[in-house]
């Protein structure tokens, strides 16, 4: 199921680290017991068949977006390229927030992107909430070894005593309790004897550390809340920064990749693992955290909070609105998984935050769709073209290749008759210099058909062109020996009025009109593009009637389109414009 990328991805600093580790044999002697566990558990297993282990660890509290796609392609891509495994791990340690709907959608999106966690005969789909017993044990071990204590300061006192960037913090009055006392209190916390916020378990590190994250960070808090997986078993929950290194170690992860905002947390990540390795709970080599810059894309927002707001305030039709940068939205828009993989390789990874131009993503989609999408004909803004010297009631077959570079994809029949639909912009009454399409007296080729000569035209009362008249040159049919006897400069597409059908097309554009929505003191909602979708009725060639939901096409001269997965009905497809052939915004 996981497809190979055709070209080796460009190197980057993380690939260099992995290559170096493999050369050094850093992870060669690791054991893996076929399921997550502590040092003892893994020691009983075989040598790990996976050369490296990475993980993609979303919190199931929202839909995945294009930023996540980068992380997915990176983590699963590394595992695939280096003979490793990438774990699909739900980071569901925070009660109340998570929902099954999100779990299902995340699984769907990662699979859709072409990745698979079934490797070496094992399914590496994990839920961090299954590790609560282990995390609790880790906390007790830290208490017993004098590395954690129960603090009873109020939240306000703790905030004040944490100090600032320029001033050291102050030790809590509870900092020097005995291990026995701390253990008893921690167990009372676990047993529900104390109220939310009344006490908290903290790591005992250094209140004067220049890194504020090392000033005795909280590791377990009381929260009387129902958890979707563990129900009411727990009323204390680990803090994210404590849970994450434990999850990585329990799963024997080697390279733990995260975004730059966690850089200041790395010393604590290493501290937790080192202390628990000293105590024998975890084995070396321990997981290592590496940070890369998160993806910022122009003309979209990639923050869960903002995406939720756009959906809830109905600026879009739902999570899968084709204008949203969610993966369900991108899929419905017609974006291809291969395009995301190409995009991730192309933009690479770095350690400095930057903005990536949305057009780079669109170019990747164009590249992939150009190679894979079959061609079809659609007239988006139709006017009539009447071939006056073609017999009424007659029709004939023209042959249109499905893909100009892939003859193996064959061709289809497009019928031609006396009355056709052509694009309004393919006729001009008084053309400027250099216009080679239809105007009175000029000749063009009807693509896959005949050369025609424009003879006259009709207008309605408002002066709009309604019908163009022409005559065809019978010896010039494409694919016949005489086809080239008459040379013309213009070549236009058409559909037969008697055979085409009218179909709904949604022309999507950018959701935001500003490159960096909400930059400065603007509200990002004020940057919404009011014209991000236009719905039209087009004239479509007959074969498109059979388009299956999610089937992608190039509509010749227009761009890439996909049959909408929600609103298409059998024999009555609705099409979404994925991307135009060229970038219309860059002029
Ligand atoms: P948000 O900050 O929008 O709420 P999140 O980062 O908290 O999103 P998670 O579910 O925790 O969402 O993310 C899972 C993984 O995806 C994390 O490892 C995170 O680093 C990565 N990720 C999230 N957003 C981006 C992004 N814009 N670029 C690259 N990676 C990202
Ligand atoms: Mg997060």
Coordinates of C-alpha atoms and ligand atoms in Angstrom, one line a residue:
X1 CA 0.0 0.0 0.0
X2 CA 2.7 2.5 0.8
X3 CA 4.0 3.6 -2.7
X4 CA 7.6 4.3 -3.3
X5 CA 8.4 7.8 -4.3
X6 CA 10.0 7.7 -7.8
X7 CA 13.0 9.9 -6.9
X8 CA 15.0 9.8 -3.7
X9 CA 14.0 12.8 -1.6
X10 CA 16.6 15.5 -1.3
X11 CA 18.7 15.2 1.8
X12 CA 18.1 17.3 4.9
X13 CA 19.5 17.6 8.4
X14 CA 17.3 14.9 9.8
X15 CA 18.1 12.4 7.1
X16 CA 21.8 13.2 7.7
X17 CA 21.3 12.4 11.4
X18 CA 19.6 9.1 10.6
X19 CA 22.3 8.1 8.1
X20 CA 24.9 8.9 10.7
X21 CA 23.2 6.9 13.4
X22 CA 22.9 3.9 11.0
X23 CA 26.6 4.1 10.1
X24 CA 27.5 4.3 13.8
X25 CA 25.2 1.4 14.6
X26 CA 23.6 3.5 17.4
X27 CA 20.4 1.4 17.3
X28 CA 21.7 -1.9 16.2
X29 CA 21.4 -3.8 19.4
X30 CA 18.0 -2.5 20.5
X31 CA 15.4 -5.1 21.4
X32 CA 11.8 -4.9 20.6
X33 CA 9.2 -7.1 22.2
X34 CA 6.5 -6.7 19.5
X35 CA 4.5 -4.4 21.7
X36 CA 5.2 -1.2 23.7
X37 CA 6.7 -1.7 27.2
X38 CA 9.4 -0.9 29.7
X39 CA 13.1 -1.9 29.7
X40 CA 12.3 -5.4 31.1
X41 CA 9.6 -6.0 28.6
X42 CA 11.7 -5.2 25.6
X43 CA 14.8 -7.0 26.9
X44 CA 12.8 -10.2 26.5
X45 CA 12.2 -9.5 22.9
X46 CA 14.3 -10.1 19.7
X47 CA 16.6 -7.6 18.1
X48 CA 14.4 -5.0 16.6
X49 CA 13.8 -5.7 12.9
X50 CA 13.1 -2.0 12.4
X51 CA 16.3 0.0 11.8
X52 CA 14.7 3.1 13.2
X53 CA 11.4 4.0 14.8
X54 CA 9.6 7.3 14.3
X55 CA 6.1 8.2 15.2
X56 CA 3.2 10.5 14.1
X57 CA 1.5 11.6 17.3
X58 CA -1.6 13.7 16.8
X59 CA -4.0 14.6 19.5
X60 CA -7.4 13.4 18.4
X61 CA -9.0 16.8 18.9
X62 CA -9.5 18.0 15.4
X63 CA -9.0 17.2 11.7
X64 CA -5.6 17.0 10.2
X65 CA -4.4 19.8 8.0
X66 CA -1.6 20.4 5.4
X67 CA 0.9 21.1 8.2
X68 CA 0.2 17.6 9.6
X69 CA 0.7 16.2 6.1
X70 CA 4.3 17.5 6.2
X71 CA 4.9 15.8 9.5
X72 CA 3.2 12.5 8.3
X73 CA 5.3 12.5 5.0
X74 CA 8.4 13.2 7.0
X75 CA 8.0 10.6 9.7
X76 CA 6.5 7.8 7.6
X77 CA 8.9 8.7 4.7
X78 CA 12.0 8.4 6.9
X79 CA 10.8 5.0 8.2
X80 CA 10.1 3.8 4.7
X81 CA 13.4 5.0 3.3
X82 CA 15.6 3.6 6.1
X83 CA 14.0 0.3 6.7
X84 CA 12.2 1.4 9.8
X85 CA 8.7 1.7 11.2
X86 CA 6.6 4.7 11.9
X87 CA 4.1 4.4 14.7
X88 CA 0.6 5.8 14.3
X89 CA 0.1 7.1 17.8
X90 CA -2.9 8.9 19.2
X91 CA -1.7 11.2 21.9
X92 CA -4.9 11.0 23.9
X93 CA -3.7 11.7 27.4
X94 CA -5.8 14.8 27.8
X95 CA -9.3 13.8 29.0
X96 CA -12.5 15.4 27.8
X97 CA -11.2 16.8 24.5
X98 CA -10.9 13.7 22.3
X99 CA -13.5 12.2 20.1
X100 CA -13.9 9.0 18.0
X101 CA -14.9 11.1 15.0
X102 CA -11.4 12.6 15.0
X103 CA -9.6 9.3 15.4
X104 CA -11.5 7.8 12.4
X105 CA -10.8 10.8 10.3
X106 CA -7.1 10.9 11.2
X107 CA -6.7 7.2 10.3
X108 CA -8.4 7.8 7.0
X109 CA -6.2 10.8 6.1
X110 CA -2.9 9.1 6.9
X111 CA -4.0 6.0 4.9
X112 CA -5.1 8.3 2.1
X113 CA -1.7 9.9 2.0
X114 CA -0.3 6.5 1.1
X115 CA 1.2 5.4 4.4
X116 CA 0.7 2.3 6.5
X117 CA 1.6 1.3 10.0
X118 CA 1.4 -2.5 9.4
X119 CA 5.0 -3.3 9.0
X120 CA 7.0 -6.5 9.8
X121 CA 3.8 -8.3 10.4
X122 CA 2.7 -6.0 13.3
X123 CA 0.2 -3.2 13.5
X124 CA 1.8 -0.1 15.0
X125 CA -1.4 1.7 15.9
X126 CA -1.1 2.9 19.5
X127 CA -3.1 5.0 22.0
X128 CA -1.1 6.8 24.6
X129 CA -3.9 6.5 27.1
X130 CA -3.1 2.8 27.3
X131 CA 0.2 3.7 28.9
X132 CA -1.3 5.5 32.0
X133 CA -0.3 2.7 34.4
X134 CA 3.3 2.9 33.1
X135 CA 3.3 6.7 33.3
X136 CA 2.0 6.5 36.9
X137 CA 4.7 4.0 37.8
X138 CA 7.3 6.4 36.2
X139 CA 6.0 9.2 38.4
X140 CA 6.3 7.0 41.6
X141 CA 9.8 6.1 40.6
X142 CA 10.8 9.7 40.3
X143 CA 9.3 10.4 43.8
X144 CA 11.1 7.4 45.3
X145 CA 14.4 8.5 43.9
X146 CA 13.9 12.1 45.2
X147 CA 13.2 13.6 41.8
X148 CA 9.6 14.7 42.2
X149 CA 7.5 16.2 44.9
X150 CA 3.9 17.1 45.6
X151 CA 3.4 20.8 45.7
X152 CA 0.5 22.5 47.5
X153 CA 1.1 26.1 46.5
X154 CA -1.8 27.8 44.7
X155 CA -1.5 28.3 41.0
X156 CA -1.0 32.0 41.6
X157 CA 1.9 31.3 44.1
X158 CA 3.5 28.9 41.7
X159 CA 3.3 31.4 38.9
X160 CA 4.9 34.1 41.0
X161 CA 7.6 31.8 42.4
X162 CA 8.5 30.6 38.9
X163 CA 10.5 33.8 38.4
X164 CA 11.0 35.4 35.0
X165 CA 13.5 35.3 32.1
X166 CA 15.8 37.6 34.1
X167 CA 15.1 36.5 37.7
X168 CA 15.5 33.0 39.1
X169 CA 12.5 31.3 40.7
X170 CA 11.9 30.5 44.4
X171 CA 11.8 27.1 45.9
X172 CA 8.4 25.9 47.0
X173 CA 7.9 25.5 50.8
X174 CA 6.9 21.9 50.0
X175 CA 10.0 21.1 48.0
X176 CA 11.8 19.2 50.7
X177 CA 9.2 16.8 51.9
X178 CA 10.4 13.3 52.3
X179 CA 9.9 10.7 49.6
X180 CA 7.6 8.7 51.9
X181 CA 5.4 11.7 52.4
X182 CA 5.3 12.6 48.7
X183 CA 4.4 9.1 47.8
X184 CA 1.6 9.0 50.3
X185 CA 0.2 12.3 49.0
X186 CA 0.6 11.3 45.4
X187 CA -1.4 8.1 46.1
X188 CA -4.1 10.2 47.8
X189 CA -4.2 12.3 44.6
X190 CA -4.7 9.1 42.6
X191 CA -7.3 7.9 45.0
X192 CA -9.5 10.9 44.5
X193 CA -8.9 12.4 48.0
X194 CA -8.1 15.8 46.7
X195 CA -9.8 18.5 44.6
X196 CA -8.7 19.6 41.2
X197 CA -5.9 22.2 41.5
X198 CA -5.3 21.6 45.2
X199 CA -2.0 19.9 44.7
X200 CA 0.3 18.9 41.8
X201 CA 3.2 16.6 41.3
X202 CA 6.4 18.5 40.1
X203 CA 9.8 17.3 38.9
X204 CA 12.5 18.5 41.3
X205 CA 15.1 20.0 39.0
X206 CA 16.3 23.6 39.5
X207 CA 14.2 26.7 40.3
X208 CA 17.1 28.9 39.2
X209 CA 17.6 27.3 35.8
X210 CA 17.9 29.8 32.9
X211 CA 15.5 27.5 31.0
X212 CA 12.2 28.2 32.7
X213 CA 10.9 24.7 31.6
X214 CA 13.4 23.2 34.0
X215 CA 12.1 25.1 37.0
X216 CA 10.4 22.2 38.6
X217 CA 7.8 21.6 35.8
X218 CA 4.5 20.0 36.7
X219 CA 4.2 16.3 35.7
X220 CA 0.9 15.1 37.1
X221 CA -2.3 17.1 37.8
X222 CA -5.6 16.3 39.4
X223 CA -8.5 16.4 37.0
X224 CA -11.7 14.7 37.9
X225 CA -12.7 14.0 34.3
X226 CA -14.0 11.2 32.2
X227 CA -11.6 9.8 29.7
X228 CA -12.9 8.3 26.4
X229 CA -10.7 5.2 26.8
X230 CA -10.1 4.8 30.5
X231 CA -13.4 6.1 31.7
X232 CA -13.3 7.1 35.3
X233 CA -10.3 5.0 36.3
X234 CA -8.1 8.0 36.7
X235 CA -8.6 11.4 38.3
X236 CA -5.0 12.4 37.8
X237 CA -3.4 12.8 34.4
X238 CA 0.2 13.3 33.2
X239 CA 1.2 16.7 31.7
X240 CA 1.9 16.6 28.0
X241 CA 5.7 17.3 28.4
X242 CA 6.0 14.4 30.8
X243 CA 3.9 12.0 28.9
X244 CA 5.5 12.6 25.5
X245 CA 9.1 11.3 26.3
X246 CA 7.6 8.3 28.1
X247 CA 5.4 7.4 25.1
X248 CA 8.4 7.6 22.9
X249 CA 10.5 5.4 25.2
X250 CA 7.8 2.9 25.8
X251 CA 7.4 2.4 22.0
X252 CA 11.2 2.2 21.5
X253 CA 11.1 5.2 19.2
X254 CA 14.6 6.3 18.0
X255 CA 14.0 9.6 16.3
X256 CA 11.3 11.8 17.8
X257 CA 10.6 14.7 15.4
X258 CA 8.6 17.7 16.5
X259 CA 8.2 21.3 15.6
X260 CA 10.5 24.1 16.8
X261 CA 8.3 25.4 19.7
X262 CA 9.4 22.2 21.6
X263 CA 13.1 23.0 21.4
X264 CA 13.1 24.5 24.9
X265 CA 11.4 21.4 26.2
X266 CA 14.2 19.1 24.9
X267 CA 16.3 19.4 28.1
X268 CA 13.3 18.2 30.2
X269 CA 12.6 15.4 27.6
X270 CA 16.2 14.2 28.1
X271 CA 16.0 14.7 31.9
X272 CA 12.9 12.5 32.3
X273 CA 14.4 9.7 30.2
X274 CA 17.8 9.9 31.9
X275 CA 16.3 9.7 35.4
X276 CA 14.1 6.7 34.5
X277 CA 17.0 4.9 32.7
X278 CA 19.1 5.4 35.9
X279 CA 16.3 3.7 37.8
X280 CA 16.2 0.8 35.4
X281 CA 12.7 1.5 34.0
X282 CA 14.0 2.4 30.6
X283 CA 16.8 1.1 28.5
X284 CA 19.5 2.8 26.4
X285 CA 19.6 3.9 23.6
X286 CA 16.9 6.4 24.6
X287 CA 14.8 8.3 22.1
X288 CA 16.2 11.6 20.9
X289 CA 14.1 14.6 20.1
X290 CA 14.8 16.7 16.9
X291 CA 13.0 19.9 16.0
X292 CA 12.1 21.2 12.6
X293 CA 10.2 24.3 11.5
X294 CA 6.5 24.0 11.2
X295 CA 4.9 24.6 7.9
X296 CA 3.4 28.1 7.3
X297 CA 1.6 28.3 4.0
X298 CA 0.5 31.6 2.5
X299 CA -3.2 32.2 1.9
X300 CA -4.4 29.7 4.4
X301 CA -4.5 29.3 8.2
X302 CA -3.0 26.1 9.8
X303 CA -4.1 26.4 13.4
X304 CA -6.7 24.1 14.8
X305 CA -8.3 27.0 16.8
X306 CA -8.8 29.1 13.6
X307 CA -10.0 26.1 11.5
X308 CA -12.6 25.3 14.2
X309 CA -13.7 28.9 14.1
X310 CA -14.1 28.9 10.3
X311 CA -16.2 25.8 10.5
X312 CA -18.3 26.8 13.6
X313 CA -19.0 30.3 12.3
X314 CA -19.9 28.8 8.9
X315 CA -17.5 30.7 6.8
X316 CA -17.1 27.3 5.1
X317 CA -19.6 24.4 4.7
X318 CA -17.8 22.0 7.0
X319 CA -14.5 20.3 7.8
X320 CA -14.3 19.0 4.2
X321 CA -15.1 22.2 2.5
X322 CA -12.8 22.1 -0.6
X323 CA -11.4 25.6 0.3
X324 CA -10.1 24.5 3.7
X325 CA -6.5 23.3 4.2
X326 CA -7.7 20.3 6.1
X327 CA -6.8 17.0 4.5
X328 CA -10.4 16.0 4.1
X329 CA -11.0 19.4 2.4
X330 CA -7.9 19.0 0.1
X331 CA -9.1 15.5 -0.8
X332 CA -12.5 16.8 -1.8
X333 CA -10.8 19.6 -3.7
X334 CA -9.1 16.9 -5.8
X335 CA -5.6 17.3 -4.4
X336 CA -3.6 14.1 -4.9
X337 CA -1.7 12.3 -2.1
X338 CA 1.4 12.0 -4.4
X339 CA 1.3 15.8 -4.6
X340 CA 1.7 16.1 -0.9
X341 CA 4.6 13.7 -0.9
X342 CA 6.2 15.7 -3.7
X343 CA 5.6 18.9 -1.8
X344 CA 7.2 17.7 1.4
X345 CA 10.3 16.5 -0.5
X346 CA 10.5 19.8 -2.4
X347 CA 10.2 22.2 0.5
X348 CA 12.5 20.1 2.6
X349 CA 12.9 20.8 6.3
X350 CA 14.9 23.4 8.2
X351 CA 15.3 24.8 11.6
X352 CA 14.2 28.3 10.7
X353 CA 10.5 29.4 10.6
X354 CA 9.5 30.6 7.1
X355 CA 6.5 30.9 4.9
X356 CA 6.1 28.6 2.0
X357 CA 4.2 30.0 -1.1
X358 CA 0.9 28.3 -1.7
X359 CA 1.8 28.2 -5.4
X360 CA 4.5 25.7 -4.6
X361 CA 1.9 23.3 -3.4
X362 CA -0.3 24.0 -6.4
X363 CA 2.6 23.4 -8.7
X364 CA 3.2 20.0 -7.1
X365 CA -0.5 19.2 -7.6
X366 CA -0.3 20.3 -11.2
X367 CA 2.7 18.2 -11.8
X368 CA 1.1 15.1 -10.4
X369 CA -2.2 15.6 -12.0
X370 CA -0.7 16.4 -15.4
X371 CA 0.9 13.0 -15.4
X372 CA -2.1 11.1 -14.1
X373 CA -5.4 12.8 -15.0
X374 CA -7.2 11.9 -18.2
X375 CA -8.2 14.7 -20.4
X376 CA -11.8 15.7 -21.1
X377 CA -13.6 18.6 -22.7
X378 CA -15.8 21.1 -20.8
X379 CA -17.1 24.4 -22.1
X380 CA -17.4 26.6 -19.0
X381 CA -18.9 29.7 -20.5
X382 CA -20.8 28.4 -23.5
X383 CA -22.0 30.2 -26.7
X384 CA -23.3 28.4 -29.8
X385 CA -21.3 27.7 -32.9
X386 CA -23.4 26.6 -35.9
X387 CA -21.6 24.9 -38.8
X388 CA -24.0 26.1 -41.6
X389 CA -22.7 23.7 -44.2
X390 CA -22.9 20.6 -42.0
X391 CA -26.1 18.6 -42.6
X392 CA -28.8 18.9 -39.9
X393 CA -29.5 15.7 -38.0
X394 CA -26.1 14.2 -38.9
X395 CA -23.3 13.5 -36.5
X396 CA -19.9 11.8 -36.6
X397 CA -17.3 10.5 -34.3
X398 CA -14.1 12.3 -33.5
X399 CA -11.3 10.6 -31.5
X400 CA -9.7 12.4 -28.6
X401 CA -6.7 10.8 -26.8
X402 CA -7.2 10.4 -23.1
X403 CA -3.7 11.6 -22.4
X404 CA -1.4 13.3 -24.9
X405 CA 1.8 11.7 -23.4
X406 CA 0.2 8.3 -22.6
X407 CA -1.1 6.6 -25.7
X408 CA -1.7 3.5 -23.6
X409 CA -4.6 5.2 -22.0
X410 CA -6.4 5.1 -25.3
X411 CA -8.9 7.5 -26.6
X412 CA -12.6 8.2 -26.5
X413 CA -15.2 9.2 -29.0
X414 CA -16.5 12.7 -29.0
X415 CA -19.5 13.3 -31.3
X416 CA -19.5 16.2 -33.7
X417 CA -22.7 17.7 -35.2
X418 CA -24.0 20.9 -36.8
X419 CA -24.4 22.8 -33.5
X420 CA -21.7 23.0 -31.0
X421 CA -20.9 24.8 -27.7
X422 CA -17.7 26.8 -27.6
X423 CA -16.2 29.2 -25.1
X424 CA -17.4 32.8 -25.2
X425 CA -13.8 34.0 -25.1
X426 CA -13.0 32.0 -28.2
X427 CA -14.8 34.4 -30.4
X428 CA -14.3 38.2 -30.8
X429 CA -16.2 40.5 -33.0
X430 CA -13.2 42.9 -33.3
X431 CA -10.1 41.2 -32.1
X432 CA -6.9 42.9 -31.1
X433 CA -3.7 42.0 -33.0
X434 CA -2.4 38.5 -32.1
X435 CA -5.8 37.0 -31.4
X436 CA -5.9 33.8 -33.4
X437 CA -9.2 32.3 -32.5
X438 CA -12.6 32.9 -34.1
X439 CA -13.5 36.3 -35.7
X440 CA -15.3 37.0 -38.9
X441 CA -13.3 35.7 -41.8
X442 CA -10.8 33.8 -39.7
X443 CA -10.1 30.0 -39.6
X444 CA -9.4 27.8 -36.6
X445 CA -9.2 24.1 -35.9
X446 CA -12.0 22.5 -33.9
X447 CA -9.7 20.3 -31.8
X448 CA -10.0 16.6 -32.9
X449 CA -12.3 17.8 -35.7
X450 CA -12.3 20.1 -38.7
X451 CA -10.9 23.4 -39.7
X452 CA -13.8 26.0 -39.8
X453 CA -14.1 29.5 -41.1
X454 CA -16.1 32.1 -39.3
X455 CA -18.8 33.6 -41.4
X456 CA -21.1 35.7 -39.2
X457 CA -22.5 36.1 -35.7
X458 CA -25.7 37.0 -33.8
X459 CA -26.2 39.3 -30.8
X460 CA -29.1 39.6 -28.3
X461 CA -30.8 42.9 -27.4
X462 CA -28.1 43.7 -24.8
X463 CA -25.3 43.3 -27.4
X464 CA -24.1 39.9 -26.0
X465 CA -23.0 37.4 -28.6
X466 CA -25.4 34.4 -28.7
X467 CA -24.4 32.5 -31.8
X468 CA -21.4 32.3 -34.1
X469 CA -21.7 30.9 -37.6
X470 CA -19.1 29.1 -39.6
X471 CA -18.4 26.7 -42.4
X472 CA -16.2 23.6 -42.2
X473 CA -13.6 22.4 -44.6
X474 CA -14.5 18.7 -45.2
X475 CA -11.0 17.5 -46.1
X476 CA -9.3 18.8 -42.9
X477 CA -10.5 16.3 -40.2
X478 CA -7.9 15.5 -37.6
X479 CA -6.2 12.2 -38.1
X480 CA -7.0 12.0 -41.8
X481 CA -4.4 12.4 -44.6
X482 CA -5.6 15.8 -45.6
X483 CA -5.8 17.3 -42.1
X484 CA -2.8 19.5 -42.5
X485 CA -3.7 20.9 -46.0
X486 CA -4.9 24.1 -44.4
X487 CA -2.7 25.7 -41.8
X488 CA -4.4 27.6 -38.9
X489 CA -3.0 29.3 -35.8
X490 CA -5.9 28.8 -33.5
X491 CA -7.2 25.6 -32.0
X492 CA -10.3 25.6 -29.8
X493 CA -12.3 23.1 -27.9
X494 CA -16.0 22.4 -28.3
X495 CA -18.8 19.9 -27.4
X496 CA -21.7 18.9 -29.6
X497 CA -24.9 20.7 -28.4
X498 CA -27.0 17.6 -29.1
X499 CA -24.8 15.3 -27.2
X500 CA -23.3 17.3 -24.3
X501 CA -24.9 17.7 -21.0
X502 CA -25.2 20.6 -18.6
X503 CA -23.3 20.1 -15.3
X504 CA -22.6 22.0 -12.2
X505 CA -19.0 23.2 -11.7
X506 CA -17.6 24.9 -8.6
X507 CA -14.8 27.2 -9.3
X508 CA -12.8 27.5 -6.1
X509 CA -10.3 30.2 -5.4
X510 CA -8.3 31.1 -2.3
X511 CA -10.1 31.4 0.9
X512 CA -8.0 34.3 2.0
X513 CA -7.1 37.3 0.0
X514 CA -4.0 38.2 2.1
X515 CA -0.9 36.1 1.9
X516 CA -0.5 36.1 5.7
X517 CA -4.0 36.2 7.1
X518 CA -4.3 38.2 10.3
X519 CA -0.8 39.5 10.1
X520 CA 0.0 42.5 12.3
X521 CA -3.1 43.7 14.1
X522 CA -5.6 42.5 11.5
X523 CA -8.2 39.9 12.4
X524 CA -7.7 37.0 10.1
X525 CA -11.4 36.8 9.5
X526 CA -11.3 40.2 7.9
X527 CA -8.9 38.7 5.3
X528 CA -11.3 36.2 4.0
X529 CA -11.7 36.4 0.2
X530 CA -15.4 37.1 -0.5
X531 CA -15.2 35.5 -3.9
X532 CA -13.7 32.1 -3.0
X533 CA -16.2 30.1 -4.9
X534 CA -18.3 30.6 -8.0
X535 CA -20.8 28.1 -9.1
X536 CA -21.5 27.8 -12.8
X537 CA -23.3 25.5 -15.3
X538 CA -21.0 24.1 -18.0
X539 CA -21.5 22.1 -21.1
X540 CA -19.7 18.8 -20.7
X541 CA -18.7 16.1 -23.1
X542 CA -20.9 13.0 -22.9
X543 CA -18.3 10.6 -21.4
X544 CA -18.1 12.7 -18.2
X545 CA -21.6 11.5 -17.3
X546 CA -19.9 8.3 -16.1
X547 CA -17.4 10.1 -13.8
X548 CA -17.0 8.4 -10.5
X549 CA -16.8 10.4 -7.3
X550 CA -13.2 11.5 -6.6
X551 CA -12.2 10.8 -10.3
X552 CA -9.9 13.5 -11.4
X553 CA -9.6 15.0 -14.9
X554 CA -7.9 17.7 -16.8
X555 CA -10.5 19.8 -18.6
X556 CA -8.5 20.9 -21.6
X557 CA -7.3 24.5 -21.5
X558 CA -8.9 25.1 -18.1
X559 CA -7.3 23.1 -15.3
X560 CA -7.8 20.0 -13.1
X561 CA -11.2 19.1 -11.8
X562 CA -12.6 16.3 -9.6
X563 CA -16.0 14.8 -9.4
X564 CA -17.3 15.9 -6.0
X565 CA -17.5 13.0 -3.5
X566 CA -20.6 14.3 -1.7
X567 CA -22.9 16.0 -4.2
X568 CA -22.4 13.9 -7.3
X569 CA -25.2 11.6 -8.2
X570 CA -25.1 8.6 -10.6
X571 CA -25.1 10.1 -14.1
X572 CA -25.1 13.6 -12.7
X573 CA -21.6 14.5 -11.5
X574 CA -20.8 17.8 -9.9
X575 CA -17.2 19.0 -10.5
X576 CA -14.8 20.9 -8.2
X577 CA -12.0 22.9 -9.7
X578 CA -8.8 21.6 -8.1
X579 CA -6.3 24.0 -9.7
X580 CA -6.1 26.0 -12.9
X581 CA -3.5 25.0 -15.5
X582 CA -1.4 28.1 -14.7
X583 CA -1.2 30.4 -11.7
X584 CA -3.9 33.0 -12.3
X585 CA -2.8 35.2 -9.4
X586 CA 0.7 35.8 -10.7
X587 CA 0.5 38.4 -13.4
Ligands
LIG1 P1 -2.4 23.0 16.5 O1 -1.1 23.7 17.0 O2 -2.9 23.6 15.2 O3 -3.4 22.8 17.5 P2 -1.0 20.6 16.9 O4 0.4 20.7 16.4 O5 -1.2 20.8 18.3 O6 -1.9 21.6 16.0 P3 -1.1 17.8 17.0 O7 -2.2 16.9 16.8 O8 -0.4 17.8 18.3 O9 -1.6 19.2 16.5 O10 0.0 17.5 15.9 C1 0.5 16.2 15.6 C2 1.9 16.4 14.9 O11 1.8 17.2 13.8 C3 2.8 17.0 15.9 O12 4.0 16.2 15.9 C4 3.1 18.4 15.3 O13 4.4 18.8 15.5 C5 2.8 18.2 13.8 N1 2.3 19.4 13.2 C6 1.2 20.1 13.5 N2 1.1 21.3 12.8 C7 2.2 21.3 12.0 C8 2.7 22.2 11.0 N3 2.1 23.3 10.7 N4 3.9 21.9 10.3 C9 4.5 20.7 10.6 N5 4.1 19.8 11.5 C10 3.0 20.1 12.2
LIG2 MG1 0.0 19.7 19.7

